[in-house]
Short mmCIF file of C-alpha atoms in Angstrom, two decimals:
data_model
loop_
_atom_site.label_atom_id
_atom_site.label_comp_id
_atom_site.label_asym_id
_atom_site.label_seq_id
_atom_site.Cartn_x
_atom_site.Cartn_y
_atom_site.Cartn_z
CA MET T 1 -48.96 1.00 -40.85
CA LYS T 2 -51.35 -1.84 -40.14
CA LYS T 3 -52.15 -2.03 -36.44
CA VAL T 4 -51.50 -0.38 -33.09
CA CYS T 5 -50.95 -2.53 -30.01
CA PHE T 6 -51.13 -1.13 -26.48
CA TRP T 7 -48.69 -2.73 -24.04
CA GLY T 8 -48.99 -0.15 -21.24
CA THR T 9 -51.75 2.43 -20.80
CA ARG T 10 -51.41 3.82 -17.24
CA GLY T 11 -49.99 7.18 -16.29
CA SER T 12 -47.54 8.20 -13.56
CA LEU T 13 -46.73 4.71 -12.25
CA PRO T 14 -47.67 1.06 -12.82
CA VAL T 15 -50.51 -0.40 -10.74
CA SER T 16 -52.02 -3.86 -10.31
CA LEU T 17 -55.31 -5.42 -9.34
CA THR T 18 -55.63 -6.10 -5.62
CA ALA T 19 -57.25 -9.11 -3.97
CA ARG T 20 -60.24 -6.88 -3.24
CA ASP T 21 -60.51 -5.90 -6.91
CA VAL T 22 -60.53 -9.56 -7.99
CA ARG T 23 -63.07 -10.45 -5.33
CA GLU T 24 -65.42 -7.70 -6.52
CA LYS T 25 -65.16 -8.95 -10.11
CA ILE T 26 -66.01 -12.49 -9.01
CA ILE T 27 -69.00 -11.29 -6.99
CA SER T 28 -70.24 -9.19 -9.90
CA ALA T 29 -69.93 -12.11 -12.34
CA LEU T 30 -71.66 -14.57 -10.00
CA SER T 31 -74.45 -12.09 -9.34
CA ALA T 32 -75.03 -11.72 -13.09
CA ALA T 33 -75.05 -15.53 -13.46
CA ASN T 34 -77.58 -16.05 -10.64
CA GLY T 35 -80.35 -18.40 -11.82
CA LYS T 36 -78.57 -19.33 -15.04
CA SER T 37 -77.11 -22.72 -15.92
CA PHE T 38 -74.29 -23.43 -18.31
CA LYS T 39 -74.21 -26.95 -19.68
CA THR T 40 -71.23 -26.46 -21.99
CA PRO T 41 -68.02 -24.41 -21.97
CA ALA T 42 -69.34 -22.64 -25.07
CA ALA T 43 -72.44 -21.50 -23.19
CA LEU T 44 -70.28 -20.23 -20.36
CA ASN T 45 -68.04 -18.34 -22.77
CA GLU T 46 -71.10 -16.83 -24.42
CA PHE T 47 -72.33 -15.58 -21.05
CA VAL T 48 -68.94 -14.09 -20.13
CA ALA T 49 -68.98 -12.18 -23.43
CA THR T 50 -72.12 -10.36 -22.22
CA LEU T 51 -70.49 -9.08 -19.03
CA PRO T 52 -69.21 -5.50 -18.91
CA PHE T 53 -65.49 -5.09 -19.55
CA SER T 54 -64.99 -3.86 -15.97
CA THR T 55 -66.14 -7.31 -14.77
CA ALA T 56 -64.80 -9.69 -17.41
CA GLY T 57 -61.55 -7.86 -18.11
CA THR T 58 -59.22 -5.16 -16.89
CA PHE T 59 -57.60 -2.06 -18.32
CA GLY T 60 -54.32 -3.29 -16.88
CA GLY T 61 -51.63 -1.52 -14.98
CA ASN T 62 -48.46 -1.12 -17.06
CA SER T 63 -47.22 2.39 -17.76
CA SER T 64 -47.00 3.87 -21.25
CA CYS T 65 -45.80 1.71 -24.11
CA VAL T 66 -47.48 1.56 -27.54
CA GLU T 67 -46.41 -0.35 -30.64
CA ILE T 68 -47.22 0.74 -34.18
CA ILE T 69 -47.10 -2.36 -36.37
CA ASN T 70 -45.93 -1.88 -39.94
CA GLY T 71 -44.64 -5.36 -40.76
CA GLY T 72 -41.08 -6.36 -41.60
CA THR T 73 -38.00 -6.19 -39.42
CA GLU T 74 -38.28 -2.52 -38.37
CA HIS T 75 -40.53 -1.89 -35.38
CA PHE T 76 -42.01 1.36 -34.04
CA ILE T 77 -42.52 1.84 -30.30
CA CYS T 78 -43.78 4.89 -28.41
CA ASP T 79 -42.31 5.20 -24.91
CA MET T 80 -40.70 2.59 -22.71
CA GLY T 81 -42.88 2.39 -19.62
CA SER T 82 -43.28 -0.91 -17.79
CA GLY T 83 -45.29 -2.19 -20.78
CA ALA T 84 -41.96 -2.53 -22.61
CA ARG T 85 -41.29 -5.74 -20.68
CA PRO T 86 -44.16 -7.83 -22.11
CA LEU T 87 -43.58 -6.20 -25.51
CA GLY T 88 -39.95 -7.33 -25.50
CA GLN T 89 -40.90 -10.85 -24.41
CA ALA T 90 -43.44 -11.04 -27.22
CA LYS T 91 -40.84 -9.99 -29.78
CA ILE T 92 -38.39 -12.66 -28.64
CA ALA T 93 -41.17 -15.28 -28.72
CA THR T 94 -42.16 -14.22 -32.25
CA TYR T 95 -38.77 -13.81 -33.90
CA GLY T 96 -36.52 -16.05 -31.84
CA VAL T 97 -32.77 -15.69 -31.50
CA PRO T 98 -30.74 -14.92 -33.52
CA ASN T 99 -32.96 -12.99 -35.88
CA PRO T 100 -31.76 -9.37 -36.06
CA GLN T 101 -34.47 -6.70 -35.82
CA THR T 102 -34.45 -2.92 -35.65
CA TYR T 103 -36.49 -1.16 -32.97
CA HIS T 104 -37.30 2.53 -33.40
CA ILE T 105 -38.27 3.90 -29.98
CA PHE T 106 -39.88 7.34 -29.73
CA ILE T 107 -39.65 8.93 -26.29
CA SER T 108 -42.27 11.52 -25.34
CA HIS T 109 -40.36 12.78 -22.31
CA LEU T 110 -37.85 11.73 -19.68
CA HIS T 111 -40.01 11.01 -16.64
CA TRP T 112 -39.50 7.59 -15.09
CA ASP T 113 -42.92 6.14 -15.91
CA HIS T 114 -42.02 6.44 -19.60
CA LEU T 115 -38.49 5.03 -19.31
CA MET T 116 -38.62 2.41 -16.54
CA GLY T 117 -39.26 -0.50 -18.89
CA PHE T 118 -36.09 0.00 -20.92
CA PRO T 119 -33.82 -2.18 -18.71
CA TYR T 120 -36.37 -5.00 -19.04
CA PHE T 121 -36.71 -4.81 -22.82
CA ALA T 122 -35.29 -8.22 -23.78
CA PRO T 123 -34.29 -7.43 -27.41
CA MET T 124 -31.76 -4.97 -26.00
CA TYR T 125 -29.64 -7.87 -24.74
CA ILE T 126 -29.59 -9.78 -28.05
CA PRO T 127 -26.49 -9.27 -30.26
CA GLY T 128 -27.39 -8.31 -33.81
CA ASN T 129 -30.41 -6.23 -32.84
CA ARG T 130 -30.35 -2.50 -33.49
CA ILE T 131 -32.17 -0.06 -31.22
CA VAL T 132 -32.61 3.55 -32.29
CA ILE T 133 -33.94 5.84 -29.57
CA HIS T 134 -35.56 8.94 -31.05
CA GLY T 135 -36.49 12.04 -29.10
CA CYS T 136 -36.21 15.79 -28.82
CA HIS T 137 -34.63 16.17 -25.37
CA ALA T 138 -30.95 17.13 -25.27
CA ARG T 139 -30.47 14.83 -22.25
CA LEU T 140 -32.13 11.83 -23.89
CA GLU T 141 -29.08 9.55 -23.85
CA GLU T 142 -28.17 10.59 -20.30
CA ALA T 143 -31.68 9.71 -19.07
CA ILE T 144 -31.67 6.31 -20.77
CA ARG T 145 -28.24 5.42 -19.39
CA LEU T 146 -29.36 6.47 -15.91
CA GLN T 147 -31.98 3.70 -15.93
CA MET T 148 -29.13 1.17 -15.95
CA ARG T 149 -26.63 2.86 -13.68
CA SER T 150 -25.84 1.81 -10.12
CA PRO T 151 -27.57 2.09 -7.70
CA CYS T 152 -30.69 2.31 -9.91
CA PHE T 153 -30.28 -1.07 -11.64
CA PRO T 154 -27.95 -4.09 -11.25
CA VAL T 155 -27.21 -4.59 -14.96
CA ASP T 156 -25.00 -1.91 -16.50
CA TYR T 157 -25.84 -0.25 -19.81
CA SER T 158 -22.54 -1.55 -21.23
CA GLN T 159 -23.86 -5.11 -21.05
CA ALA T 160 -26.47 -4.51 -23.76
CA GLY T 161 -25.86 -6.87 -26.67
CA ALA T 162 -27.75 -4.81 -29.23
CA ARG T 163 -26.31 -1.77 -30.97
CA ILE T 164 -27.95 1.28 -29.40
CA GLU T 165 -28.13 4.60 -31.24
CA PHE T 166 -29.65 7.95 -30.36
CA ASP T 167 -31.39 10.29 -32.78
CA LEU T 168 -32.06 13.86 -31.64
CA MET T 169 -35.07 14.99 -33.66
CA THR T 170 -36.15 18.51 -34.63
CA PRO T 171 -39.68 19.47 -33.54
CA ASP T 172 -42.21 20.37 -36.26
CA GLN T 173 -40.03 18.77 -38.90
CA ALA T 174 -40.95 15.52 -40.68
CA HIS T 175 -38.36 12.78 -40.35
CA TYR T 176 -38.53 9.90 -42.85
CA ILE T 177 -37.93 6.69 -40.90
CA ALA T 178 -38.37 3.20 -42.36
CA GLY T 179 -41.04 4.33 -44.80
CA ILE T 180 -42.98 6.53 -42.36
CA ASN T 181 -42.91 10.30 -41.91
CA VAL T 182 -42.59 11.09 -38.19
CA THR T 183 -43.18 14.65 -36.97
CA PRO T 184 -42.61 15.59 -33.31
CA LYS T 185 -44.52 18.42 -31.62
CA LEU T 186 -43.69 20.22 -28.38
CA GLN T 187 -46.39 19.85 -25.70
CA LEU T 188 -47.06 21.58 -22.39
CA HIS T 189 -45.69 19.40 -19.59
CA ALA T 190 -43.09 19.76 -16.86
CA GLY T 191 -39.68 19.29 -18.47
CA ASP T 192 -41.35 19.38 -21.92
CA SER T 193 -43.09 16.53 -23.67
CA TYR T 194 -43.35 15.74 -27.38
CA GLY T 195 -46.18 14.18 -29.32
CA TYR T 196 -45.54 12.28 -32.55
CA ARG T 197 -47.49 12.20 -35.79
CA PHE T 198 -46.82 9.04 -37.84
CA GLU T 199 -47.85 9.21 -41.51
CA SER T 200 -47.70 6.48 -44.13
CA ILE T 201 -49.26 6.65 -47.58
CA GLU T 202 -52.59 5.34 -46.29
CA GLN T 203 -52.78 5.92 -42.51
CA THR T 204 -51.98 8.51 -39.87
CA VAL T 205 -51.50 7.81 -36.14
CA VAL T 206 -50.94 10.53 -33.54
CA TYR T 207 -49.40 9.71 -30.17
CA SER T 208 -50.04 12.61 -27.80
CA THR T 209 -49.58 11.91 -24.12
CA ASP T 210 -48.50 14.00 -21.12
CA CYS T 211 -49.84 17.24 -22.49
CA GLU T 212 -51.88 19.90 -20.74
CA HIS T 213 -54.16 21.92 -22.99
CA GLN T 214 -54.82 25.48 -21.86
CA LEU T 215 -58.36 26.17 -23.02
CA ASP T 216 -57.74 29.90 -23.43
CA ASP T 217 -54.63 29.43 -25.61
CA LEU T 218 -56.24 29.63 -29.06
CA VAL T 219 -52.93 29.59 -30.93
CA GLU T 220 -51.88 26.32 -29.33
CA ARG T 221 -55.37 24.89 -29.83
CA GLU T 222 -55.13 25.50 -33.56
CA ALA T 223 -51.65 23.98 -33.62
CA CYS T 224 -53.02 20.81 -31.96
CA VAL T 225 -55.94 20.64 -34.38
CA LYS T 226 -53.47 20.80 -37.27
CA PHE T 227 -51.31 18.14 -35.61
CA PHE T 228 -54.32 15.80 -35.23
CA ALA T 229 -55.83 16.63 -38.65
CA GLY T 230 -57.44 13.68 -40.40
CA ALA T 231 -55.76 11.10 -38.15
CA ASP T 232 -57.05 7.53 -38.29
CA LEU T 233 -56.19 7.19 -34.59
CA VAL T 234 -55.32 9.76 -31.93
CA ILE T 235 -53.84 8.31 -28.73
CA PHE T 236 -54.66 10.99 -26.19
CA ASP T 237 -53.80 11.76 -22.57
CA ALA T 238 -57.22 11.70 -20.85
CA MET T 239 -55.93 11.27 -17.33
CA TYR T 240 -58.32 13.71 -15.61
CA SER T 241 -61.88 14.90 -15.79
CA LEU T 242 -62.28 18.41 -17.20
CA ALA T 243 -63.07 19.74 -13.70
CA GLU T 244 -59.83 18.28 -12.34
CA ALA T 245 -57.78 19.48 -15.31
CA VAL T 246 -58.84 23.11 -14.92
CA SER T 247 -58.97 23.34 -11.11
CA VAL T 248 -57.43 20.97 -8.57
CA LYS T 249 -54.89 19.50 -11.00
CA ALA T 250 -54.25 22.51 -13.20
CA ASP T 251 -50.58 22.77 -14.19
CA TRP T 252 -50.04 19.05 -13.54
CA GLY T 253 -49.34 18.50 -17.24
CA HIS T 254 -52.26 16.29 -18.28
CA SER T 255 -55.55 16.60 -20.12
CA SER T 256 -59.12 15.28 -20.08
CA ASN T 257 -61.54 13.23 -22.13
CA VAL T 258 -63.61 16.33 -22.88
CA VAL T 259 -60.69 18.17 -24.45
CA GLY T 260 -59.75 15.05 -26.41
CA VAL T 261 -63.21 14.90 -27.99
CA GLU T 262 -63.20 18.62 -28.79
CA LEU T 263 -59.80 18.57 -30.48
CA CYS T 264 -60.46 15.38 -32.44
CA GLN T 265 -63.82 16.67 -33.69
CA ALA T 266 -62.22 19.94 -34.80
CA ALA T 267 -59.41 17.99 -36.51
CA GLY T 268 -61.70 15.55 -38.30
CA ALA T 269 -59.96 12.56 -36.70
CA ARG T 270 -61.59 9.17 -37.16
CA ARG T 271 -60.86 7.47 -33.84
CA LEU T 272 -59.87 8.62 -30.34
CA ALA T 273 -58.16 6.34 -27.83
CA LEU T 274 -58.32 7.50 -24.21
CA PHE T 275 -54.89 6.84 -22.72
CA HIS T 276 -52.54 7.44 -19.77
CA HIS T 277 -55.19 6.39 -17.27
CA GLU T 278 -55.15 7.77 -13.73
CA PRO T 279 -53.59 5.03 -11.53
CA ALA T 280 -56.18 5.65 -8.80
CA HIS T 281 -59.06 4.82 -11.16
CA ASP T 282 -60.29 1.23 -11.12
CA ASP T 283 -61.88 -0.64 -14.02
CA ILE T 284 -65.40 0.48 -13.10
CA GLN T 285 -64.38 4.15 -13.10
CA LEU T 286 -62.56 3.83 -16.42
CA ASN T 287 -65.51 2.01 -17.96
CA ARG T 288 -67.80 4.80 -16.75
CA LEU T 289 -65.47 7.43 -18.20
CA LEU T 290 -65.60 5.71 -21.58
CA ALA T 291 -69.41 5.65 -21.55
CA GLU T 292 -69.58 9.32 -20.57
CA THR T 293 -67.11 10.26 -23.31
CA ARG T 294 -69.15 8.44 -25.93
CA ARG T 295 -72.31 10.24 -24.79
CA LEU T 296 -70.46 13.55 -24.97
CA GLU T 297 -69.38 12.82 -28.53
CA GLN T 298 -72.96 12.04 -29.54
CA ILE T 299 -74.44 15.28 -28.22
CA THR T 300 -71.65 17.48 -29.61
CA ARG T 301 -71.24 15.77 -32.99
CA GLY T 302 -73.48 17.99 -35.06
CA ASP T 303 -73.45 17.20 -38.78
CA GLN T 304 -69.92 15.87 -38.93
CA PRO T 305 -69.05 12.14 -39.12
CA ALA T 306 -69.06 10.22 -35.85
CA LEU T 307 -65.81 10.10 -33.89
CA GLU T 308 -65.20 6.55 -32.72
CA ILE T 309 -64.05 6.47 -29.09
CA ILE T 310 -62.24 3.63 -27.37
CA SER T 311 -60.41 3.35 -24.09
CA ALA T 312 -56.96 1.82 -24.38
CA TYR T 313 -56.10 -1.18 -22.22
CA ASP T 314 -53.05 -3.39 -21.92
CA GLY T 315 -53.22 -5.94 -24.73
CA LEU T 316 -55.64 -4.04 -26.96
CA THR T 317 -54.84 -4.26 -30.68
CA VAL T 318 -56.46 -1.76 -33.05
CA THR T 319 -56.57 -2.36 -36.79
CA LEU T 320 -56.03 0.84 -38.77
#
């Protein structure tokens, strides 16, 4: 494994910037530029680089879709939210047609925000491609087919040009797939959700979204610590604040940034990516959450190595 690319990082449903959001970014940038002059494009670019991410960029609005890049013709994808559409377009642009590829897709659970991008995944329509959909839900194939069944979608599943296969995985058991050991783990979420631990000879990536962590369940806590152990990157559902996760939104099936830090520190993970962002949170709120999480890590670190914390956004590529 070489890199991880985030194509969709929102939870529950896709969102987009509004005209008001764009206006506020423009006002913020112009306010920061007040009194400055930029004689060259390079000077202007240099100034933009100093602006906070919430002004100069955006976390994006596509729902969950993450690519683990290993090189070669076999590709690893976690979930098929709306981010699967730009991912599929990028693959066609990169490899062209015909140029058969194999896409291993790992589904965390069967809720729509994690499946809705499948009908828009362009490689599915290209003859010669092979798509293997991995998961632990008995109704996995039924749920995928439903995305392309009338009246839900105008193009029927039978019109896919690629060969589509389904692989029902066994939780807590390592599955050797295209040179990588993949181990699913059951997580607490309505209808069940599964995290995935991807292990190559040199790197480990954990994808753990749509999971609620009960703070008083010590057995499950230890199981999660073992699942995250030594990971180079943990992609973690940090949809809520800790206060929301244990009160107003308890039993909603999601976790918090605070719990993510605690589990990754206990597991000796190297990097934590906050993921599955609350759709009601704008870029300023998500930027603030990232800063608060980094401060939390600093004051709770103790003598152990620093845990690097990032906040995933659509288009972010992380080198392992």
